[in-house]
mmCIF file of N, CA and C in Angstrom:
data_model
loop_
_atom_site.group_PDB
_atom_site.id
_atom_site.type_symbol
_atom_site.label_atom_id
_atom_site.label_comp_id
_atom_site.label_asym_id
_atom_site.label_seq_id
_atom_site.Cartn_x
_atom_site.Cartn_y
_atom_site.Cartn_z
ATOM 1 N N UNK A 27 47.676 22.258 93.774
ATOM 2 C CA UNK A 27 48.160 23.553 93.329
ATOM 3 C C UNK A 27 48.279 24.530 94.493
ATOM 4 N N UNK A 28 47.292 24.169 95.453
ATOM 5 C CA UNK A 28 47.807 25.235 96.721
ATOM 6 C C UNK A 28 48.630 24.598 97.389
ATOM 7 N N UNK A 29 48.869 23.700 97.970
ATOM 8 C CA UNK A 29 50.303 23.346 98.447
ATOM 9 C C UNK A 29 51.404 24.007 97.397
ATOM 10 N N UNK A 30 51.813 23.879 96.378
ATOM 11 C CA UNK A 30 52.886 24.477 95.899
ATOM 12 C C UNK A 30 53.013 26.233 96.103
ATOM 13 N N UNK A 31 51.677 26.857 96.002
ATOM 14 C CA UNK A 31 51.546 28.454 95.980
ATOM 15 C C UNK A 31 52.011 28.608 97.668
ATOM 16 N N UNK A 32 51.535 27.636 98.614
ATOM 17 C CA UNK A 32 51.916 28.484 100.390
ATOM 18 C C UNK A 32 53.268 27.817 100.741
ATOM 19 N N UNK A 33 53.900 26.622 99.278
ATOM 20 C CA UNK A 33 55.354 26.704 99.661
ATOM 21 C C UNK A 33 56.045 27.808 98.982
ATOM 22 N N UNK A 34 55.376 28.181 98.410
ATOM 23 C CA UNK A 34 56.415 29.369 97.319
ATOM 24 C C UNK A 34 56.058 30.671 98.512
ATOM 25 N N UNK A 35 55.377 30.795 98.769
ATOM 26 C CA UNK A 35 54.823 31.997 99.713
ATOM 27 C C UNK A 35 55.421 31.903 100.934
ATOM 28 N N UNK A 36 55.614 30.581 101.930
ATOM 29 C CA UNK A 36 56.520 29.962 103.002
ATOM 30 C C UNK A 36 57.595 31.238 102.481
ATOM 31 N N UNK A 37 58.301 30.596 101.254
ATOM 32 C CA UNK A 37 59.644 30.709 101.169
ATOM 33 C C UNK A 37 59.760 31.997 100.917
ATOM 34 N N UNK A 38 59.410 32.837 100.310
ATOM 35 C CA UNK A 38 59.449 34.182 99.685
ATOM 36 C C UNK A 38 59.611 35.036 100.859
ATOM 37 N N UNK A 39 58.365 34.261 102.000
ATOM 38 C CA UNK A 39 58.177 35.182 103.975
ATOM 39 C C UNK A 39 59.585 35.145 104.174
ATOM 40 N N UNK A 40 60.024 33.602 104.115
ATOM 41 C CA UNK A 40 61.130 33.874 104.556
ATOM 42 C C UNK A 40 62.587 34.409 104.466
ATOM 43 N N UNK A 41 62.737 34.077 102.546
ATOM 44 C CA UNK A 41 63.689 34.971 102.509
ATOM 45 C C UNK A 41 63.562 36.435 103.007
ATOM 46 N N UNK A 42 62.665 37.083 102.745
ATOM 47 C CA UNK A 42 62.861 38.394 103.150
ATOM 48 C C UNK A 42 62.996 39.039 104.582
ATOM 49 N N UNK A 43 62.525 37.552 105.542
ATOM 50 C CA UNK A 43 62.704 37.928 106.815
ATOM 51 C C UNK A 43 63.972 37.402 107.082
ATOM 52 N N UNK A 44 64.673 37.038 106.148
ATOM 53 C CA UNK A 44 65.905 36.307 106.799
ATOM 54 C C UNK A 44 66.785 37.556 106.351
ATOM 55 N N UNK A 45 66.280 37.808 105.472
ATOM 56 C CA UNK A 45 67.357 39.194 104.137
ATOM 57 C C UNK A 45 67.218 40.692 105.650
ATOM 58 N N UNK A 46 66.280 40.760 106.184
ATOM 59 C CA UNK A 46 66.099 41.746 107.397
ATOM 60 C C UNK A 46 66.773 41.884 108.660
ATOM 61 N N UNK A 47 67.129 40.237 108.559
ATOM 62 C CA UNK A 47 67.636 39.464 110.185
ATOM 63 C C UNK A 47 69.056 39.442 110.229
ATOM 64 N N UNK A 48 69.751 38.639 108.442
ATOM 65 C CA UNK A 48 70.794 38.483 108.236
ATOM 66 C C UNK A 48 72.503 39.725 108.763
ATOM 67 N N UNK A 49 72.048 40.814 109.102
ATOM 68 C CA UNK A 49 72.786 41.749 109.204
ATOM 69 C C UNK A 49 72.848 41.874 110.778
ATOM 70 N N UNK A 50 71.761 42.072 111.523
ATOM 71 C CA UNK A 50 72.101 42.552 113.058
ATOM 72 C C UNK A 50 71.780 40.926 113.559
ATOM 73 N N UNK A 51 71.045 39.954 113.186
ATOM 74 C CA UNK A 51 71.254 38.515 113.736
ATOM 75 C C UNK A 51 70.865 37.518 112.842
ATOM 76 N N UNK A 52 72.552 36.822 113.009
ATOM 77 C CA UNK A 52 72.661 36.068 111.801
ATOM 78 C C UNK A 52 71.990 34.473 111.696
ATOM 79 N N UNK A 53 72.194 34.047 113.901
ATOM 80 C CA UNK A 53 71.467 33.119 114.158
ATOM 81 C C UNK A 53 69.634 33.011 114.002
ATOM 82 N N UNK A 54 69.058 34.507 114.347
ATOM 83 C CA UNK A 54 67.564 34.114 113.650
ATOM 84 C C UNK A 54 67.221 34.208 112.260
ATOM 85 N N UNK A 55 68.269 34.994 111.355
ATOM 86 C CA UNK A 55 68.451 34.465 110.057
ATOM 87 C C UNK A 55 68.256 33.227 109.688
ATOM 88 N N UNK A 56 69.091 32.259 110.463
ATOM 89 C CA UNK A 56 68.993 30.613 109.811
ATOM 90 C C UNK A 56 68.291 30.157 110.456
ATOM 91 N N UNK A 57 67.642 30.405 111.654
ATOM 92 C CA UNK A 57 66.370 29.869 112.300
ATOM 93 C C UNK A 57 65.215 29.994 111.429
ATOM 94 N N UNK A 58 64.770 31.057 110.763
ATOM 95 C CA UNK A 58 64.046 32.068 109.614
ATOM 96 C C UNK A 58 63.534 30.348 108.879
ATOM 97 N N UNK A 59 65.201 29.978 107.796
ATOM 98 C CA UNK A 59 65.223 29.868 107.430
ATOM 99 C C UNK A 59 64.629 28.002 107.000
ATOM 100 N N UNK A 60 65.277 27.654 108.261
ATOM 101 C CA UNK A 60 65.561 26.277 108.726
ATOM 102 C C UNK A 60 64.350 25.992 109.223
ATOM 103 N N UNK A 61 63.093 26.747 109.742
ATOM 104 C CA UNK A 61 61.801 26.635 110.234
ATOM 105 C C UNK A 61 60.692 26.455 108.829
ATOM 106 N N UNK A 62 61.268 27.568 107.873
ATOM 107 C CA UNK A 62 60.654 27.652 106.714
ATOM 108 C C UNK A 62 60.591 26.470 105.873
ATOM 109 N N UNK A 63 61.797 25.663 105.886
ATOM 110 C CA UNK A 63 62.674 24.471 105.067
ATOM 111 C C UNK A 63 61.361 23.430 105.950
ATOM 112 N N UNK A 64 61.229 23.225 107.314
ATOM 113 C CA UNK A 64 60.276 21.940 108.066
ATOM 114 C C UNK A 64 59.206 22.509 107.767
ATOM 115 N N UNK A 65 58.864 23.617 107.579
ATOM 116 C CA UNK A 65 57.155 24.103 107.291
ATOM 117 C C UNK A 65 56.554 23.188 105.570
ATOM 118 N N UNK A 66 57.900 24.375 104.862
ATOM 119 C CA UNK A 66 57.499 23.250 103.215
ATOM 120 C C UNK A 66 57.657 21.723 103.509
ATOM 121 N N UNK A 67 58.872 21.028 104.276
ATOM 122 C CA UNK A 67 58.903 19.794 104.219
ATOM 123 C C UNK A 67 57.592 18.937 104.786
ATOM 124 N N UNK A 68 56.472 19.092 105.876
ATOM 125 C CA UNK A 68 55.375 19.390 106.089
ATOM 126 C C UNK A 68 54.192 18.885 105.579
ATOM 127 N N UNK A 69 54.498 20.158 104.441
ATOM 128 C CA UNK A 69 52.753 20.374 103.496
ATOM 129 C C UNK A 69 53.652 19.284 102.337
ATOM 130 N N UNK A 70 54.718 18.850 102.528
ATOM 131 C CA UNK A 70 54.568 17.501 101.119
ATOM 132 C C UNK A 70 54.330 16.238 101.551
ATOM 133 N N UNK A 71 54.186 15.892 103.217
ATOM 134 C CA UNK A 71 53.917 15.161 103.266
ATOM 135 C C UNK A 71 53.029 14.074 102.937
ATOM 136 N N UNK A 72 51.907 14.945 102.781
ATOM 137 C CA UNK A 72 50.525 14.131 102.066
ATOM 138 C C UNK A 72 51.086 13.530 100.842
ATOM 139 N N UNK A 73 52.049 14.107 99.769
ATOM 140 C CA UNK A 73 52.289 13.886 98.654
ATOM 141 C C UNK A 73 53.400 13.272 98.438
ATOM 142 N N UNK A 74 54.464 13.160 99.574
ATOM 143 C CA UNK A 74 55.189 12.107 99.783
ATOM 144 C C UNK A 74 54.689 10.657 99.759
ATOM 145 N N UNK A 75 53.436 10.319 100.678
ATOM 146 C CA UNK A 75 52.930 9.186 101.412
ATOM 147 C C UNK A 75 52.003 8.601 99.766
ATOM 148 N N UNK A 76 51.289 9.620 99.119
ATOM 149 C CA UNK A 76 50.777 8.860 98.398
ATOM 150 C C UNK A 76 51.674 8.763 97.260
ATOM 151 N N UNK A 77 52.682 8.958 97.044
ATOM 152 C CA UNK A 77 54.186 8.800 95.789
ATOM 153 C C UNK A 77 54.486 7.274 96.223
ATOM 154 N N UNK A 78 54.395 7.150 97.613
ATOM 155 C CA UNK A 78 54.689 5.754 98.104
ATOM 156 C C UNK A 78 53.981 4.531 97.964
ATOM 157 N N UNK A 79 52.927 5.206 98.511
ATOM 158 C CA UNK A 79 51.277 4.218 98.249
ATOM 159 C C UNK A 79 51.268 3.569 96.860
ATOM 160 N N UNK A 80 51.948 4.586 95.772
ATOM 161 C CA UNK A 80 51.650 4.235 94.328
ATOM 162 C C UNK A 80 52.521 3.401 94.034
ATOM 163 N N UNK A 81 53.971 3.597 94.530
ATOM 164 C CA UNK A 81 54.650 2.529 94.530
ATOM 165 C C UNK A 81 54.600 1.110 94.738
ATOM 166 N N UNK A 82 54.012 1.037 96.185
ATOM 167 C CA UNK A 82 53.483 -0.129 96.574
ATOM 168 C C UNK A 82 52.457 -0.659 96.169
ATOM 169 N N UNK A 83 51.765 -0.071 95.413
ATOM 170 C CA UNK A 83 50.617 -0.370 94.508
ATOM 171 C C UNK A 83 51.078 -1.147 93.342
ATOM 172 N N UNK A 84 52.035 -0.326 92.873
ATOM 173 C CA UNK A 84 52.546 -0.533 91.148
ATOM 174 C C UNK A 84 53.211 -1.769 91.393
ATOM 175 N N UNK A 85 53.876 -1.931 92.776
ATOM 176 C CA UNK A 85 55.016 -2.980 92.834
ATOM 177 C C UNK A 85 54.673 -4.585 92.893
ATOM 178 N N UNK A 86 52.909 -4.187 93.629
ATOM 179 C CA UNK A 86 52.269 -5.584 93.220
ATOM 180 C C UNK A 86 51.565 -5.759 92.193
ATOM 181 N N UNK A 87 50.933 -4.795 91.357
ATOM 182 C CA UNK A 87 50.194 -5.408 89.989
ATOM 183 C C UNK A 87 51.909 -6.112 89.649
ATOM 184 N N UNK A 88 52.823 -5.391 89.228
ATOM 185 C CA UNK A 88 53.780 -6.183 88.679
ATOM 186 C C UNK A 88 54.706 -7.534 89.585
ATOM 187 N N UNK A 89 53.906 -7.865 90.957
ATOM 188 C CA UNK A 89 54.577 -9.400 91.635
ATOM 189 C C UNK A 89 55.946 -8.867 91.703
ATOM 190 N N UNK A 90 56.344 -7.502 92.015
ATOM 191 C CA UNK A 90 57.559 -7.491 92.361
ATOM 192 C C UNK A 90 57.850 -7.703 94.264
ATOM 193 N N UNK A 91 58.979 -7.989 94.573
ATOM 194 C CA UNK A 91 59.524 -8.357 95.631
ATOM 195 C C UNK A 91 59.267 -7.515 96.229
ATOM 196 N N UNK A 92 58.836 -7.756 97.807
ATOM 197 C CA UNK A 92 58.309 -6.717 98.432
ATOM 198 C C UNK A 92 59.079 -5.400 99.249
ATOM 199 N N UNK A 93 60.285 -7.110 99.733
ATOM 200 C CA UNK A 93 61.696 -6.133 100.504
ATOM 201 C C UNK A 93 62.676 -5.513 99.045
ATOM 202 N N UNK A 94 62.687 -6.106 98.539
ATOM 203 C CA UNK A 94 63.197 -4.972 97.289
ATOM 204 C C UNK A 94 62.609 -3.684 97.074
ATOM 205 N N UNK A 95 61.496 -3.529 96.940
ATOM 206 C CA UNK A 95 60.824 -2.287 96.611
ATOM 207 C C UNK A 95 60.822 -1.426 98.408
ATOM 208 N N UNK A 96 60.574 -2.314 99.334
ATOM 209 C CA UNK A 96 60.673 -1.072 100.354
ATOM 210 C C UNK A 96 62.419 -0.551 100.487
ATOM 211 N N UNK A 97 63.148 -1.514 100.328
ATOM 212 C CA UNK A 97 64.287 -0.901 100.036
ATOM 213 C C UNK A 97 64.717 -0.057 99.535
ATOM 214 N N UNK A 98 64.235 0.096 97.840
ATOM 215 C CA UNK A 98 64.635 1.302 97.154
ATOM 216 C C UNK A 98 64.029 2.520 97.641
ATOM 217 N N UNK A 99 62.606 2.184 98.447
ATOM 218 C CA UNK A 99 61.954 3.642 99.094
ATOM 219 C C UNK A 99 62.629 4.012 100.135
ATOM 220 N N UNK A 100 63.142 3.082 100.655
ATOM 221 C CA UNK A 100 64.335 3.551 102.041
ATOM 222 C C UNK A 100 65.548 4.424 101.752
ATOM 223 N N UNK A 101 65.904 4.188 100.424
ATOM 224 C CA UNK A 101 67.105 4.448 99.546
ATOM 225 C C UNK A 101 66.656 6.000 99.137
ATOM 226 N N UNK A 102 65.621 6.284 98.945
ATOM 227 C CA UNK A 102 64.851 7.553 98.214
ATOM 228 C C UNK A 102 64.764 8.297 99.464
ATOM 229 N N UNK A 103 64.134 7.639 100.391
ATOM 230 C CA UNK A 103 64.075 8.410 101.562
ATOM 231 C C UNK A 103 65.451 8.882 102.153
ATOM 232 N N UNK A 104 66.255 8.159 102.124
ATOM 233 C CA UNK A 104 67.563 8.936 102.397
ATOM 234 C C UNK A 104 68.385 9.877 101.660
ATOM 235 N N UNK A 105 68.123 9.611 100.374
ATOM 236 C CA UNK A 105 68.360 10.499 99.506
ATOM 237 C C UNK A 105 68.223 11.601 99.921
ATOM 238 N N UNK A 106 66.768 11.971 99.916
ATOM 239 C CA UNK A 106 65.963 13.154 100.213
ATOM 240 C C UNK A 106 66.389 13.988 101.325
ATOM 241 N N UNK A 107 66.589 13.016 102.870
ATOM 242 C CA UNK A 107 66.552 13.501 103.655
ATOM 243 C C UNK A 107 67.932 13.855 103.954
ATOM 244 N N UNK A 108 69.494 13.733 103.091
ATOM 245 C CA UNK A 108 70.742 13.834 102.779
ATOM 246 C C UNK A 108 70.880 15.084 102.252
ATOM 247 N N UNK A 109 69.791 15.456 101.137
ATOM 248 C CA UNK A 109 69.726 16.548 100.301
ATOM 249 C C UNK A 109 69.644 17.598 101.580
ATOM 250 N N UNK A 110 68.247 17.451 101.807
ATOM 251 C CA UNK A 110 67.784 18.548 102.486
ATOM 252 C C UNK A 110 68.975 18.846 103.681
ATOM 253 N N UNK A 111 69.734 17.761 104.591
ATOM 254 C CA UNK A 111 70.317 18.271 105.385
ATOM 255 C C UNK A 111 71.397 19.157 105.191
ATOM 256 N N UNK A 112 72.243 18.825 103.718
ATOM 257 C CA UNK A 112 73.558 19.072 103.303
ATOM 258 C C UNK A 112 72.868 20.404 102.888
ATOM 259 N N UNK A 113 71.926 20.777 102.463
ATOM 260 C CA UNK A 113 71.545 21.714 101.562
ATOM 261 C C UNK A 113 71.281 23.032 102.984
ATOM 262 N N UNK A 114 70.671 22.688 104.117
ATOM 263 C CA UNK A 114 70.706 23.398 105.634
ATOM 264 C C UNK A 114 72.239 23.905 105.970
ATOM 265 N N UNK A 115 73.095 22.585 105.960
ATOM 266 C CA UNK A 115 74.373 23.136 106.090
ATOM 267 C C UNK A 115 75.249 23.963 105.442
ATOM 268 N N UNK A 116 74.558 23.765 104.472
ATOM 269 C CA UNK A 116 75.432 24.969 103.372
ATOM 270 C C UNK A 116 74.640 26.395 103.706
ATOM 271 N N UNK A 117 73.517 26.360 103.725
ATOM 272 C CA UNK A 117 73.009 28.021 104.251
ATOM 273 C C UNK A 117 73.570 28.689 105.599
ATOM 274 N N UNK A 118 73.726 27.260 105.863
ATOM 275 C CA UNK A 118 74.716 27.875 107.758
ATOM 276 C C UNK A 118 76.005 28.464 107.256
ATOM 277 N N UNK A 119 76.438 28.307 105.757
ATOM 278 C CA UNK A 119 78.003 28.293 105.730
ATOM 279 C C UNK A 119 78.843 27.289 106.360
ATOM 280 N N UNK A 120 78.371 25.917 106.315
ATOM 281 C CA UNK A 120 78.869 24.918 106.616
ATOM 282 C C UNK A 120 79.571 23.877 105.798
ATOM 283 N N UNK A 121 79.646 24.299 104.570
ATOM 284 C CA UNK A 121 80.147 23.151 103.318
ATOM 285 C C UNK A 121 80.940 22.419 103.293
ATOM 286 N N UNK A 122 81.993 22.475 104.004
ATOM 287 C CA UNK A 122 82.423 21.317 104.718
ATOM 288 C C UNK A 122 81.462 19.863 104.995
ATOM 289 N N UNK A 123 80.761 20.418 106.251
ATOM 290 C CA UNK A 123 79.967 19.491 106.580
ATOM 291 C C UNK A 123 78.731 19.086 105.986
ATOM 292 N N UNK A 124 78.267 19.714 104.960
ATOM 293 C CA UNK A 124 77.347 19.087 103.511
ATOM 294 C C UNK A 124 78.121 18.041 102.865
ATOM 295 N N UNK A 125 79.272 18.827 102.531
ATOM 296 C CA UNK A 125 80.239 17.571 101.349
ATOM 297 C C UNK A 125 80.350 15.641 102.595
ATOM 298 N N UNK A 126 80.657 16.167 103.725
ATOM 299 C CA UNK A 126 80.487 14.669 104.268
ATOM 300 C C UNK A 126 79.169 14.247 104.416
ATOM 301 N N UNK A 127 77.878 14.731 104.668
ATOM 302 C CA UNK A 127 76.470 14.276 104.884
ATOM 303 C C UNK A 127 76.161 13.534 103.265
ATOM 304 N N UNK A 128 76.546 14.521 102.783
ATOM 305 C CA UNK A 128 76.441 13.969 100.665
ATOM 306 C C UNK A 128 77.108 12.672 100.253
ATOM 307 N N UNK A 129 78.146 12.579 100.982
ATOM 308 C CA UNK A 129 79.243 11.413 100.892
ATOM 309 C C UNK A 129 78.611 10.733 101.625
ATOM 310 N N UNK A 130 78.393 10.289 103.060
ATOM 311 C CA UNK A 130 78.375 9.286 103.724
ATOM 312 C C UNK A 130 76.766 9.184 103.167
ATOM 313 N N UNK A 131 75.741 9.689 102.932
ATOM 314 C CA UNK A 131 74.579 9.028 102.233
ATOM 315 C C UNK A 131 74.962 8.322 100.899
ATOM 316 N N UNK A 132 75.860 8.643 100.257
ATOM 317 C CA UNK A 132 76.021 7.862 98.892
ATOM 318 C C UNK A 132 76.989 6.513 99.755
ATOM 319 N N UNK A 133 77.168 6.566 100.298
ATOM 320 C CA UNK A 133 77.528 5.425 100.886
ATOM 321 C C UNK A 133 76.764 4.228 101.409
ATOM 322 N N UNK A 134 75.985 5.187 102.365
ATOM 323 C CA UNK A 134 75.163 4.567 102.928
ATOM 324 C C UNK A 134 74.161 3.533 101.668
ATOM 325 N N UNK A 135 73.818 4.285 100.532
ATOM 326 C CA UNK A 135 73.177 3.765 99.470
ATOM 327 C C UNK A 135 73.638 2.915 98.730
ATOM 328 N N UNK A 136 74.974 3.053 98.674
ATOM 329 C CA UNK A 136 75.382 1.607 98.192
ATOM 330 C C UNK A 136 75.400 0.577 98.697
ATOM 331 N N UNK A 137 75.354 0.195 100.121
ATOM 332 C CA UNK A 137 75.134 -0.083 100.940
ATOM 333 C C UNK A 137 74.577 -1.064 100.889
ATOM 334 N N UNK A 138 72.866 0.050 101.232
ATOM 335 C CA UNK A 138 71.459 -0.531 101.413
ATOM 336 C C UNK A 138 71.511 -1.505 99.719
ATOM 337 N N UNK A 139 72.220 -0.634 98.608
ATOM 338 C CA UNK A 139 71.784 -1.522 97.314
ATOM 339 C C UNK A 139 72.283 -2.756 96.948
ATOM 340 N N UNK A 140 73.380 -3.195 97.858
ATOM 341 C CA UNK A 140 74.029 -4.494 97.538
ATOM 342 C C UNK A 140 73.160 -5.511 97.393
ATOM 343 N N UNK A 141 71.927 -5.924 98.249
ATOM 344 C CA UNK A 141 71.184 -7.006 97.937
ATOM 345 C C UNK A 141 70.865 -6.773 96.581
ATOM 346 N N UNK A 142 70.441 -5.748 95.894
ATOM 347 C CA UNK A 142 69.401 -5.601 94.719
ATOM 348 C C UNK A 142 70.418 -5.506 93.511
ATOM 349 N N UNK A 143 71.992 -5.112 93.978
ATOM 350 C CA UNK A 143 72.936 -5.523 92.348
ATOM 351 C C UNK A 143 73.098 -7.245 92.754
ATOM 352 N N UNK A 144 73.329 -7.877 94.389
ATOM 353 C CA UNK A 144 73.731 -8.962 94.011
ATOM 354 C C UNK A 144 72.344 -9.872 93.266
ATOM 355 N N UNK A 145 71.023 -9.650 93.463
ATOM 356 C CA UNK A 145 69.915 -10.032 92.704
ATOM 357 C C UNK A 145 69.946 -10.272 91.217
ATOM 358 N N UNK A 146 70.176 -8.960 90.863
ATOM 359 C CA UNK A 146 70.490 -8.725 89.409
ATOM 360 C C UNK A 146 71.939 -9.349 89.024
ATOM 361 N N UNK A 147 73.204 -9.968 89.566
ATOM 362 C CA UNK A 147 73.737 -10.382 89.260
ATOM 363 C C UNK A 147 74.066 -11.941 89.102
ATOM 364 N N UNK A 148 73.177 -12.044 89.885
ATOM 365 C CA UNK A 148 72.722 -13.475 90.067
ATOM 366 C C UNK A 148 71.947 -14.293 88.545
ATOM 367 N N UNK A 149 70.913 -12.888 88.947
ATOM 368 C CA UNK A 149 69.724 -12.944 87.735
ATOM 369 C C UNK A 149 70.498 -13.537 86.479
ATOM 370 N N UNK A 150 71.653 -12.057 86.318
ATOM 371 C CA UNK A 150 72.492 -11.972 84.780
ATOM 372 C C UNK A 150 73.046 -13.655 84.627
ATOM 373 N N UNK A 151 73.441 -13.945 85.366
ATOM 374 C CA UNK A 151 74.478 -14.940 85.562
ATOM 375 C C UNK A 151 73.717 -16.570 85.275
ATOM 376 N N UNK A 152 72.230 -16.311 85.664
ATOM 377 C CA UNK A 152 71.593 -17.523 85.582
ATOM 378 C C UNK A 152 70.792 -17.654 83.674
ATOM 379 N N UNK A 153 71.081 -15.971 83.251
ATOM 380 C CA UNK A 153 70.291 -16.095 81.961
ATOM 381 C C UNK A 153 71.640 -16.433 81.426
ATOM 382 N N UNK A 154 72.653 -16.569 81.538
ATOM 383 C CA UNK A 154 74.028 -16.310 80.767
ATOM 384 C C UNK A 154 73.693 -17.951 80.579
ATOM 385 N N UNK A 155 73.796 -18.775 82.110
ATOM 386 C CA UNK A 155 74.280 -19.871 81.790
ATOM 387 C C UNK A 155 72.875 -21.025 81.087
ATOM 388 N N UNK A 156 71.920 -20.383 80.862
ATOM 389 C CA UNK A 156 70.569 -20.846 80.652
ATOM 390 C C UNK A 156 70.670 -20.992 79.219
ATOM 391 N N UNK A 157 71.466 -20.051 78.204
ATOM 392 C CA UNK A 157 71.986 -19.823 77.338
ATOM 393 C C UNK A 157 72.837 -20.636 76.557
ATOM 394 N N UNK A 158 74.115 -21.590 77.637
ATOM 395 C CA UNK A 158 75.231 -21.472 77.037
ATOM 396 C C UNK A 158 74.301 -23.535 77.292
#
């Protein structure tokens, strides 16, 4: 619960120091801002690592595949780290260059996911003919 209160507090410092800056300098405005964004990103780390831990936990009570599951965390991790960048570029007034960081990560993710649809298609394909 205090990690969430000194990210809400991070952010609040900073809008208002950015809301002060934004008019006579626009570059320590997004410095403000973009320092504030790695400060919260930071204090979740602890709570990143054990989101993961649990994963890798959960992924062996259930004997699931090991490179499958670090995969999809690779997949999450880029997610994340796609968001946050596109989401920087747009405070720069950059949206342009969000809309391609947003794109080429959904790319990138389909990507990384081809082993895990061709798995599952395999899978489908072997209950189909197990069937017939």
């Amino acid at each position: 619960m205090t990690e969430w209160l000194q990210m809400i507090s991070i952010a609040f410092v900073a809008m208002f120091l950015s809301l002060v800056l934004k008019e006579q300098h626009t570059l320590f405005s997004f410095l403000v801002i973009f320092v504030a964004g790695l400060f919260i990103f930071f204090l979740l780390l602890d709570s990143i690592q054990q989101i993961f831990t649990s994963i890798i936990q959960l992924s062996k009570q259930l004997k699931m595949d090991e490179p499958y599951v670090l995969l999809i965390m690779k997949m999450i991790g880029v997610a994340y780290i796609a968001e946050l960048s596109a989401q920087l570029m747009k405070d720069a007034g950059f949206q342009a260059l969000s809309y391609k960081i947003e794109l080429s990560a959904k790319i990138l993710m389909i990507t990384m996911a081809m082993p895990i649809l061709t798995a599952l298609i395999e899978s489908f394909v072997q209950m189909i003919q197990s069937f017939l």
